[in-house]
Amino acid sequence: MKAFYTKEVTGWGYAPLRRWQHVKRPVWNRLFSAVSVQGYMGPFFAESQVNRDVSKAEYPYVVAHEMAHLAGVTSEAEASFWGFEYCRGSGNGAVRYSGYLSLLPFVLQQANYLLPEEDFAAFCERIPEKARESIGKSAFLKCSATSSPTWKLSGPMDGPSKIRILRENLARKLNYLCSVS
């Protein structure tokens, strides 16, 4: 993982990770879990920490996200991007699955916002059983998957065009989730 950040992220102006930098476990894990925090970048000693309650399916993505913060990425959105990029490019299927699983709450938010109730219910039925089980084991994905949408598709397209594009993208992501083992 450090090699990825040294090779990819430094090309965008971020710091290479040092040998001594690694993700740690928090001292106040109960507090992290109580407020649904998967990971945290400590401001005093620049230490990234990952909640001990993160499920096995979520762990690779959360670690990759926190490693981005160690490299100097301050934006949560950009750290999420780099975490996903690491997972997406991994040769390990479980790591790739973790990256795509991290997108599911955002996909569900948008689908819930854009689709009529019956279409959203039908969409949710298409979520692979493995992903449903992963969500069921997570204390974090459950709450974020049901929160209100925080972003919308934007651009000059009309509503039906946006919905068609969203459905096509969602179908591709679901097909990928089904194929990753």
mmCIF file of N, CA and C in Angstrom, residues 7-123:
data_model
loop_
_atom_site.group_PDB
_atom_site.id
_atom_site.type_symbol
_atom_site.label_atom_id
_atom_site.label_comp_id
_atom_site.label_asym_id
_atom_site.label_seq_id
_atom_site.Cartn_x
_atom_site.Cartn_y
_atom_site.Cartn_z
ATOM 1 N N LYS A 7 4.187 5.977 -5.280
ATOM 2 C CA LYS A 7 4.204 6.083 -6.741
ATOM 3 C C LYS A 7 3.097 6.994 -7.271
ATOM 4 N N GLU A 8 1.862 6.775 -6.847
ATOM 5 C CA GLU A 8 0.717 7.471 -7.424
ATOM 6 C C GLU A 8 0.446 8.843 -6.810
ATOM 7 N N VAL A 9 0.365 8.897 -5.519
ATOM 8 C CA VAL A 9 -0.085 10.116 -4.845
ATOM 9 C C VAL A 9 0.980 11.205 -4.863
ATOM 10 N N THR A 10 2.255 10.823 -4.770
ATOM 11 C CA THR A 10 3.309 11.845 -4.780
ATOM 12 C C THR A 10 3.353 12.564 -6.123
ATOM 13 N N GLY A 11 2.907 11.913 -7.176
ATOM 14 C CA GLY A 11 2.839 12.560 -8.485
ATOM 15 C C GLY A 11 1.860 13.722 -8.520
ATOM 16 N N TRP A 12 0.999 13.787 -7.546
ATOM 17 C CA TRP A 12 0.015 14.868 -7.437
ATOM 18 C C TRP A 12 0.410 15.881 -6.370
ATOM 19 N N GLY A 13 1.659 15.812 -5.908
ATOM 20 C CA GLY A 13 2.169 16.818 -4.991
ATOM 21 C C GLY A 13 2.077 16.469 -3.515
ATOM 22 N N TYR A 14 1.712 15.241 -3.212
ATOM 23 C CA TYR A 14 1.623 14.849 -1.802
ATOM 24 C C TYR A 14 2.921 14.184 -1.354
ATOM 25 N N ALA A 15 3.087 14.062 -0.058
ATOM 26 C CA ALA A 15 4.323 13.539 0.519
ATOM 27 C C ALA A 15 4.394 12.018 0.392
ATOM 28 N N PRO A 16 5.593 11.490 0.153
ATOM 29 C CA PRO A 16 5.724 10.032 0.181
ATOM 30 C C PRO A 16 5.594 9.538 1.620
ATOM 31 N N LEU A 17 5.062 8.352 1.782
ATOM 32 C CA LEU A 17 4.949 7.779 3.124
ATOM 33 C C LEU A 17 6.316 7.284 3.579
ATOM 34 N N ARG A 18 6.601 7.491 4.820
ATOM 35 C CA ARG A 18 7.863 7.066 5.412
ATOM 36 C C ARG A 18 7.735 5.665 6.012
ATOM 37 N N ARG A 19 8.855 5.015 6.198
ATOM 38 C CA ARG A 19 8.889 3.643 6.724
ATOM 39 C C ARG A 19 8.163 3.539 8.068
ATOM 40 N N TRP A 20 8.273 4.544 8.899
ATOM 41 C CA TRP A 20 7.693 4.502 10.239
ATOM 42 C C TRP A 20 6.215 4.879 10.278
ATOM 43 N N GLN A 21 5.664 5.365 9.161
ATOM 44 C CA GLN A 21 4.252 5.748 9.150
ATOM 45 C C GLN A 21 3.361 4.533 8.896
ATOM 46 N N HIS A 22 2.402 4.355 9.763
ATOM 47 C CA HIS A 22 1.431 3.285 9.582
ATOM 48 C C HIS A 22 0.151 3.647 10.329
ATOM 49 N N VAL A 23 -0.919 2.931 10.002
ATOM 50 C CA VAL A 23 -2.212 3.166 10.633
ATOM 51 C C VAL A 23 -2.245 2.432 11.968
ATOM 52 N N LYS A 24 -2.786 3.095 12.978
ATOM 53 C CA LYS A 24 -2.835 2.525 14.329
ATOM 54 C C LYS A 24 -4.281 2.276 14.756
ATOM 55 N N ARG A 25 -4.419 1.618 15.880
ATOM 56 C CA ARG A 25 -5.735 1.384 16.492
ATOM 57 C C ARG A 25 -5.977 2.453 17.553
ATOM 58 N N PRO A 26 -7.194 3.010 17.627
ATOM 59 C CA PRO A 26 -7.447 4.098 18.581
ATOM 60 C C PRO A 26 -7.516 3.632 20.035
ATOM 61 N N VAL A 27 -7.122 4.523 20.923
ATOM 62 C CA VAL A 27 -7.227 4.262 22.354
ATOM 63 C C VAL A 27 -8.689 4.342 22.777
ATOM 64 N N TRP A 28 -9.424 5.315 22.232
ATOM 65 C CA TRP A 28 -10.822 5.547 22.598
ATOM 66 C C TRP A 28 -11.751 4.924 21.568
ATOM 67 N N ASN A 29 -11.603 3.643 21.312
ATOM 68 C CA ASN A 29 -12.379 2.983 20.268
ATOM 69 C C ASN A 29 -13.882 3.058 20.526
ATOM 70 N N ARG A 30 -14.303 2.934 21.772
ATOM 71 C CA ARG A 30 -15.727 2.978 22.099
ATOM 72 C C ARG A 30 -16.343 4.312 21.642
ATOM 73 N N LEU A 31 -15.614 5.396 21.848
ATOM 74 C CA LEU A 31 -16.083 6.709 21.412
ATOM 75 C C LEU A 31 -16.201 6.756 19.892
ATOM 76 N N PHE A 32 -15.196 6.241 19.178
ATOM 77 C CA PHE A 32 -15.238 6.202 17.719
ATOM 78 C C PHE A 32 -16.488 5.470 17.238
ATOM 79 N N SER A 33 -16.764 4.313 17.826
ATOM 80 C CA SER A 33 -17.924 3.522 17.420
ATOM 81 C C SER A 33 -19.228 4.235 17.742
ATOM 82 N N ALA A 34 -19.275 4.909 18.887
ATOM 83 C CA ALA A 34 -20.497 5.592 19.302
ATOM 84 C C ALA A 34 -20.901 6.698 18.334
ATOM 85 N N VAL A 35 -19.931 7.315 17.692
ATOM 86 C CA VAL A 35 -20.235 8.400 16.753
ATOM 87 C C VAL A 35 -20.027 7.971 15.291
ATOM 88 N N SER A 36 -19.949 6.669 15.053
ATOM 89 C CA SER A 36 -19.840 6.090 13.697
ATOM 90 C C SER A 36 -18.625 6.582 12.921
ATOM 91 N N VAL A 37 -17.477 6.653 13.578
ATOM 92 C CA VAL A 37 -16.235 7.052 12.919
ATOM 93 C C VAL A 37 -15.435 5.799 12.601
ATOM 94 N N GLN A 38 -15.137 5.611 11.306
ATOM 95 C CA GLN A 38 -14.355 4.447 10.886
ATOM 96 C C GLN A 38 -12.866 4.668 11.071
ATOM 97 N N GLY A 39 -12.426 5.882 10.837
ATOM 98 C CA GLY A 39 -11.014 6.203 10.962
ATOM 99 C C GLY A 39 -10.860 7.660 11.344
ATOM 100 N N TYR A 40 -9.645 8.009 11.762
ATOM 101 C CA TYR A 40 -9.407 9.338 12.296
ATOM 102 C C TYR A 40 -7.939 9.704 12.107
ATOM 103 N N MET A 41 -7.713 10.933 11.689
ATOM 104 C CA MET A 41 -6.351 11.450 11.575
ATOM 105 C C MET A 41 -6.102 12.355 12.764
ATOM 106 N N GLY A 42 -5.260 11.904 13.689
ATOM 107 C CA GLY A 42 -4.974 12.682 14.890
ATOM 108 C C GLY A 42 -4.145 13.911 14.563
ATOM 109 N N PRO A 43 -4.595 15.089 14.961
ATOM 110 C CA PRO A 43 -3.897 16.323 14.590
ATOM 111 C C PRO A 43 -2.609 16.578 15.363
ATOM 112 N N PHE A 44 -2.449 15.969 16.531
ATOM 113 C CA PHE A 44 -1.302 16.301 17.371
ATOM 114 C C PHE A 44 -0.015 15.612 16.931
ATOM 115 N N PHE A 45 -0.108 14.353 16.544
ATOM 116 C CA PHE A 45 1.095 13.614 16.148
ATOM 117 C C PHE A 45 1.011 13.085 14.718
ATOM 118 N N ALA A 46 0.015 13.548 13.958
ATOM 119 C CA ALA A 46 -0.190 13.120 12.570
ATOM 120 C C ALA A 46 -0.238 11.597 12.466
ATOM 121 N N GLU A 47 -1.095 11.013 13.291
ATOM 122 C CA GLU A 47 -1.272 9.565 13.296
ATOM 123 C C GLU A 47 -2.674 9.215 12.802
ATOM 124 N N SER A 48 -2.749 8.294 11.849
ATOM 125 C CA SER A 48 -4.044 7.805 11.399
ATOM 126 C C SER A 48 -4.429 6.604 12.240
ATOM 127 N N GLN A 49 -5.702 6.535 12.573
ATOM 128 C CA GLN A 49 -6.206 5.447 13.396
ATOM 129 C C GLN A 49 -7.445 4.847 12.737
ATOM 130 N N VAL A 50 -7.587 3.532 12.831
ATOM 131 C CA VAL A 50 -8.742 2.831 12.270
ATOM 132 C C VAL A 50 -9.496 2.146 13.397
ATOM 133 N N ASN A 51 -10.786 2.374 13.435
ATOM 134 C CA ASN A 51 -11.671 1.800 14.442
ATOM 135 C C ASN A 51 -11.557 0.278 14.449
ATOM 136 N N ARG A 52 -11.448 -0.309 15.622
ATOM 137 C CA ARG A 52 -11.350 -1.775 15.747
ATOM 138 C C ARG A 52 -12.634 -2.477 15.344
ATOM 139 N N ASP A 53 -13.752 -1.752 15.330
ATOM 140 C CA ASP A 53 -15.039 -2.354 14.981
ATOM 141 C C ASP A 53 -15.334 -2.360 13.481
ATOM 142 N N VAL A 54 -14.425 -1.862 12.677
ATOM 143 C CA VAL A 54 -14.608 -1.895 11.223
ATOM 144 C C VAL A 54 -14.597 -3.359 10.781
ATOM 145 N N SER A 55 -15.558 -3.736 9.954
ATOM 146 C CA SER A 55 -15.656 -5.136 9.505
ATOM 147 C C SER A 55 -14.491 -5.492 8.576
ATOM 148 N N LYS A 56 -14.281 -6.784 8.389
ATOM 149 C CA LYS A 56 -13.214 -7.254 7.494
ATOM 150 C C LYS A 56 -13.408 -6.743 6.074
ATOM 151 N N ALA A 57 -14.661 -6.660 5.643
ATOM 152 C CA ALA A 57 -14.938 -6.193 4.278
ATOM 153 C C ALA A 57 -14.605 -4.713 4.114
ATOM 154 N N GLU A 58 -14.769 -3.925 5.154
ATOM 155 C CA GLU A 58 -14.515 -2.484 5.089
ATOM 156 C C GLU A 58 -13.052 -2.119 5.340
ATOM 157 N N TYR A 59 -12.344 -2.966 6.065
ATOM 158 C CA TYR A 59 -11.017 -2.647 6.565
ATOM 159 C C TYR A 59 -10.020 -2.192 5.482
ATOM 160 N N PRO A 60 -9.864 -2.899 4.355
ATOM 161 C CA PRO A 60 -8.866 -2.445 3.373
ATOM 162 C C PRO A 60 -9.118 -1.023 2.865
ATOM 163 N N TYR A 61 -10.378 -0.723 2.595
ATOM 164 C CA TYR A 61 -10.690 0.622 2.108
ATOM 165 C C TYR A 61 -10.414 1.684 3.185
ATOM 166 N N VAL A 62 -10.827 1.420 4.415
ATOM 167 C CA VAL A 62 -10.639 2.405 5.492
ATOM 168 C C VAL A 62 -9.148 2.649 5.722
ATOM 169 N N VAL A 63 -8.347 1.592 5.707
ATOM 170 C CA VAL A 63 -6.894 1.758 5.869
ATOM 171 C C VAL A 63 -6.330 2.581 4.705
ATOM 172 N N ALA A 64 -6.741 2.267 3.481
ATOM 173 C CA ALA A 64 -6.250 3.016 2.315
ATOM 174 C C ALA A 64 -6.661 4.488 2.405
ATOM 175 N N HIS A 65 -7.867 4.756 2.860
ATOM 176 C CA HIS A 65 -8.345 6.130 3.043
ATOM 177 C C HIS A 65 -7.475 6.858 4.076
ATOM 178 N N GLU A 66 -7.204 6.208 5.186
ATOM 179 C CA GLU A 66 -6.383 6.835 6.234
ATOM 180 C C GLU A 66 -4.930 7.013 5.793
ATOM 181 N N MET A 67 -4.435 6.105 4.980
ATOM 182 C CA MET A 67 -3.071 6.255 4.446
ATOM 183 C C MET A 67 -2.978 7.493 3.564
ATOM 184 N N ALA A 68 -4.052 7.802 2.849
ATOM 185 C CA ALA A 68 -4.060 9.027 2.038
ATOM 186 C C ALA A 68 -3.881 10.245 2.937
ATOM 187 N N HIS A 69 -4.526 10.236 4.092
ATOM 188 C CA HIS A 69 -4.337 11.345 5.030
ATOM 189 C C HIS A 69 -2.885 11.419 5.501
ATOM 190 N N LEU A 70 -2.261 10.274 5.731
ATOM 191 C CA LEU A 70 -0.845 10.272 6.129
ATOM 192 C C LEU A 70 0.044 10.886 5.048
ATOM 193 N N ALA A 71 -0.372 10.747 3.804
ATOM 194 C CA ALA A 71 0.404 11.314 2.695
ATOM 195 C C ALA A 71 0.163 12.817 2.539
ATOM 196 N N GLY A 72 -0.750 13.357 3.342
ATOM 197 C CA GLY A 72 -0.994 14.794 3.303
ATOM 198 C C GLY A 72 -2.304 15.205 2.668
ATOM 199 N N VAL A 73 -3.119 14.255 2.272
ATOM 200 C CA VAL A 73 -4.423 14.580 1.694
ATOM 201 C C VAL A 73 -5.344 15.000 2.837
ATOM 202 N N THR A 74 -5.822 16.234 2.807
ATOM 203 C CA THR A 74 -6.664 16.722 3.901
ATOM 204 C C THR A 74 -8.153 16.586 3.604
ATOM 205 N N SER A 75 -8.537 16.659 2.366
ATOM 206 C CA SER A 75 -9.947 16.567 2.001
ATOM 207 C C SER A 75 -10.459 15.138 2.184
ATOM 208 N N GLU A 76 -11.601 15.013 2.858
ATOM 209 C CA GLU A 76 -12.205 13.682 3.027
ATOM 210 C C GLU A 76 -12.585 13.081 1.675
ATOM 211 N N ALA A 77 -13.112 13.905 0.798
ATOM 212 C CA ALA A 77 -13.519 13.407 -0.523
ATOM 213 C C ALA A 77 -12.308 12.893 -1.301
ATOM 214 N N GLU A 78 -11.204 13.622 -1.251
ATOM 215 C CA GLU A 78 -10.013 13.190 -1.980
ATOM 216 C C GLU A 78 -9.374 11.962 -1.337
ATOM 217 N N ALA A 79 -9.383 11.905 -0.014
ATOM 218 C CA ALA A 79 -8.867 10.709 0.659
ATOM 219 C C ALA A 79 -9.726 9.498 0.291
ATOM 220 N N SER A 80 -11.027 9.701 0.176
ATOM 221 C CA SER A 80 -11.918 8.614 -0.255
ATOM 222 C C SER A 80 -11.588 8.190 -1.684
ATOM 223 N N PHE A 81 -11.313 9.176 -2.541
ATOM 224 C CA PHE A 81 -10.930 8.872 -3.920
ATOM 225 C C PHE A 81 -9.666 8.011 -3.961
ATOM 226 N N TRP A 82 -8.621 8.428 -3.235
ATOM 227 C CA TRP A 82 -7.366 7.678 -3.246
ATOM 228 C C TRP A 82 -7.536 6.296 -2.614
ATOM 229 N N GLY A 83 -8.356 6.225 -1.563
ATOM 230 C CA GLY A 83 -8.643 4.921 -0.964
ATOM 231 C C GLY A 83 -9.307 3.997 -1.968
ATOM 232 N N PHE A 84 -10.282 4.527 -2.701
ATOM 233 C CA PHE A 84 -10.961 3.734 -3.726
ATOM 234 C C PHE A 84 -9.993 3.354 -4.843
ATOM 235 N N GLU A 85 -9.175 4.301 -5.287
ATOM 236 C CA GLU A 85 -8.219 4.018 -6.362
ATOM 237 C C GLU A 85 -7.264 2.891 -5.980
ATOM 238 N N TYR A 86 -6.779 2.915 -4.735
ATOM 239 C CA TYR A 86 -5.902 1.839 -4.288
ATOM 240 C C TYR A 86 -6.641 0.502 -4.360
ATOM 241 N N CYS A 87 -7.841 0.466 -3.803
ATOM 242 C CA CYS A 87 -8.614 -0.784 -3.772
ATOM 243 C C CYS A 87 -8.946 -1.269 -5.187
ATOM 244 N N ARG A 88 -9.363 -0.341 -6.040
ATOM 245 C CA ARG A 88 -9.755 -0.691 -7.414
ATOM 246 C C ARG A 88 -8.596 -1.328 -8.182
ATOM 247 N N GLY A 89 -7.399 -0.840 -7.942
ATOM 248 C CA GLY A 89 -6.240 -1.348 -8.670
ATOM 249 C C GLY A 89 -5.569 -2.553 -8.032
ATOM 250 N N SER A 90 -6.079 -3.010 -6.920
ATOM 251 C CA SER A 90 -5.446 -4.129 -6.218
ATOM 252 C C SER A 90 -5.618 -5.440 -6.977
ATOM 253 N N GLY A 91 -4.633 -6.301 -6.841
ATOM 254 C CA GLY A 91 -4.722 -7.642 -7.409
ATOM 255 C C GLY A 91 -5.510 -8.602 -6.526
ATOM 256 N N ASN A 92 -5.887 -8.143 -5.341
ATOM 257 C CA ASN A 92 -6.619 -8.966 -4.384
ATOM 258 C C ASN A 92 -8.116 -8.664 -4.500
ATOM 259 N N GLY A 93 -8.914 -9.681 -4.789
ATOM 260 C CA GLY A 93 -10.355 -9.503 -4.958
ATOM 261 C C GLY A 93 -11.049 -8.942 -3.734
ATOM 262 N N ALA A 94 -10.606 -9.340 -2.546
ATOM 263 C CA ALA A 94 -11.226 -8.837 -1.315
ATOM 264 C C ALA A 94 -10.967 -7.342 -1.144
ATOM 265 N N VAL A 95 -9.810 -6.887 -1.545
ATOM 266 C CA VAL A 95 -9.479 -5.465 -1.451
ATOM 267 C C VAL A 95 -10.300 -4.680 -2.475
ATOM 268 N N ARG A 96 -10.402 -5.196 -3.716
ATOM 269 C CA ARG A 96 -11.249 -4.537 -4.719
ATOM 270 C C ARG A 96 -12.693 -4.465 -4.242
ATOM 271 N N TYR A 97 -13.185 -5.552 -3.667
ATOM 272 C CA TYR A 97 -14.548 -5.586 -3.142
ATOM 273 C C TYR A 97 -14.738 -4.502 -2.077
ATOM 274 N N SER A 98 -13.777 -4.340 -1.198
ATOM 275 C CA SER A 98 -13.846 -3.330 -0.148
ATOM 276 C C SER A 98 -13.992 -1.933 -0.746
ATOM 277 N N GLY A 99 -13.244 -1.656 -1.796
ATOM 278 C CA GLY A 99 -13.333 -0.348 -2.448
ATOM 279 C C GLY A 99 -14.702 -0.095 -3.034
ATOM 280 N N TYR A 100 -15.229 -1.079 -3.754
ATOM 281 C CA TYR A 100 -16.554 -0.903 -4.349
ATOM 282 C C TYR A 100 -17.647 -0.886 -3.284
ATOM 283 N N LEU A 101 -17.482 -1.647 -2.229
ATOM 284 C CA LEU A 101 -18.456 -1.627 -1.138
ATOM 285 C C LEU A 101 -18.514 -0.240 -0.501
ATOM 286 N N SER A 102 -17.383 0.455 -0.458
ATOM 287 C CA SER A 102 -17.356 1.798 0.131
ATOM 288 C C SER A 102 -18.201 2.784 -0.663
ATOM 289 N N LEU A 103 -18.426 2.498 -1.942
ATOM 290 C CA LEU A 103 -19.253 3.375 -2.773
ATOM 291 C C LEU A 103 -20.746 3.136 -2.584
ATOM 292 N N LEU A 104 -21.109 1.971 -2.077
ATOM 293 C CA LEU A 104 -22.516 1.597 -2.008
ATOM 294 C C LEU A 104 -23.387 2.597 -1.242
ATOM 295 N N PRO A 105 -22.967 3.130 -0.105
ATOM 296 C CA PRO A 105 -23.827 4.115 0.570
ATOM 297 C C PRO A 105 -24.137 5.337 -0.299
ATOM 298 N N PHE A 106 -23.142 5.798 -1.067
ATOM 299 C CA PHE A 106 -23.360 6.953 -1.936
ATOM 300 C C PHE A 106 -24.311 6.596 -3.075
ATOM 301 N N VAL A 107 -24.141 5.405 -3.611
ATOM 302 C CA VAL A 107 -25.030 4.937 -4.676
ATOM 303 C C VAL A 107 -26.460 4.837 -4.152
ATOM 304 N N LEU A 108 -26.610 4.287 -2.956
ATOM 305 C CA LEU A 108 -27.950 4.158 -2.366
ATOM 306 C C LEU A 108 -28.573 5.525 -2.088
ATOM 307 N N GLN A 109 -27.784 6.459 -1.626
ATOM 308 C CA GLN A 109 -28.303 7.808 -1.398
ATOM 309 C C GLN A 109 -28.870 8.391 -2.679
ATOM 310 N N GLN A 110 -28.092 8.283 -3.747
ATOM 311 C CA GLN A 110 -28.530 8.864 -5.012
ATOM 312 C C GLN A 110 -29.721 8.123 -5.596
ATOM 313 N N ALA A 111 -29.687 6.819 -5.511
ATOM 314 C CA ALA A 111 -30.817 6.038 -6.024
ATOM 315 C C ALA A 111 -32.082 6.378 -5.243
ATOM 316 N N ASN A 112 -31.974 6.495 -3.944
ATOM 317 C CA ASN A 112 -33.121 6.836 -3.110
ATOM 318 C C ASN A 112 -33.658 8.221 -3.460
ATOM 319 N N TYR A 113 -32.770 9.133 -3.771
ATOM 320 C CA TYR A 113 -33.148 10.502 -4.103
ATOM 321 C C TYR A 113 -33.787 10.598 -5.488
ATOM 322 N N LEU A 114 -33.226 9.882 -6.461
ATOM 323 C CA LEU A 114 -33.652 10.049 -7.852
ATOM 324 C C LEU A 114 -34.762 9.107 -8.305
ATOM 325 N N LEU A 115 -34.856 7.951 -7.712
ATOM 326 C CA LEU A 115 -35.813 6.956 -8.205
ATOM 327 C C LEU A 115 -37.136 7.027 -7.450
ATOM 328 N N PRO A 116 -38.230 6.738 -8.156
ATOM 329 C CA PRO A 116 -39.501 6.593 -7.443
ATOM 330 C C PRO A 116 -39.381 5.441 -6.430
ATOM 331 N N GLU A 117 -40.204 5.462 -5.401
ATOM 332 C CA GLU A 117 -40.093 4.503 -4.299
ATOM 333 C C GLU A 117 -40.086 3.055 -4.773
ATOM 334 N N GLU A 118 -40.968 2.727 -5.711
ATOM 335 C CA GLU A 118 -41.036 1.331 -6.181
ATOM 336 C C GLU A 118 -39.792 0.948 -6.987
ATOM 337 N N ASP A 119 -39.242 1.890 -7.752
ATOM 338 C CA ASP A 119 -38.010 1.609 -8.501
ATOM 339 C C ASP A 119 -36.819 1.461 -7.555
ATOM 340 N N PHE A 120 -36.795 2.281 -6.500
ATOM 341 C CA PHE A 120 -35.722 2.169 -5.517
ATOM 342 C C PHE A 120 -35.785 0.815 -4.816
ATOM 343 N N ALA A 121 -36.987 0.377 -4.470
ATOM 344 C CA ALA A 121 -37.148 -0.933 -3.824
ATOM 345 C C ALA A 121 -36.670 -2.039 -4.762
ATOM 346 N N ALA A 122 -37.016 -1.950 -6.041
ATOM 347 C CA ALA A 122 -36.565 -2.944 -7.026
ATOM 348 C C ALA A 122 -35.047 -2.902 -7.175
ATOM 349 N N PHE A 123 -34.489 -1.700 -7.163
ATOM 350 C CA PHE A 123 -33.040 -1.550 -7.249
ATOM 351 C C PHE A 123 -32.367 -2.232 -6.065
#
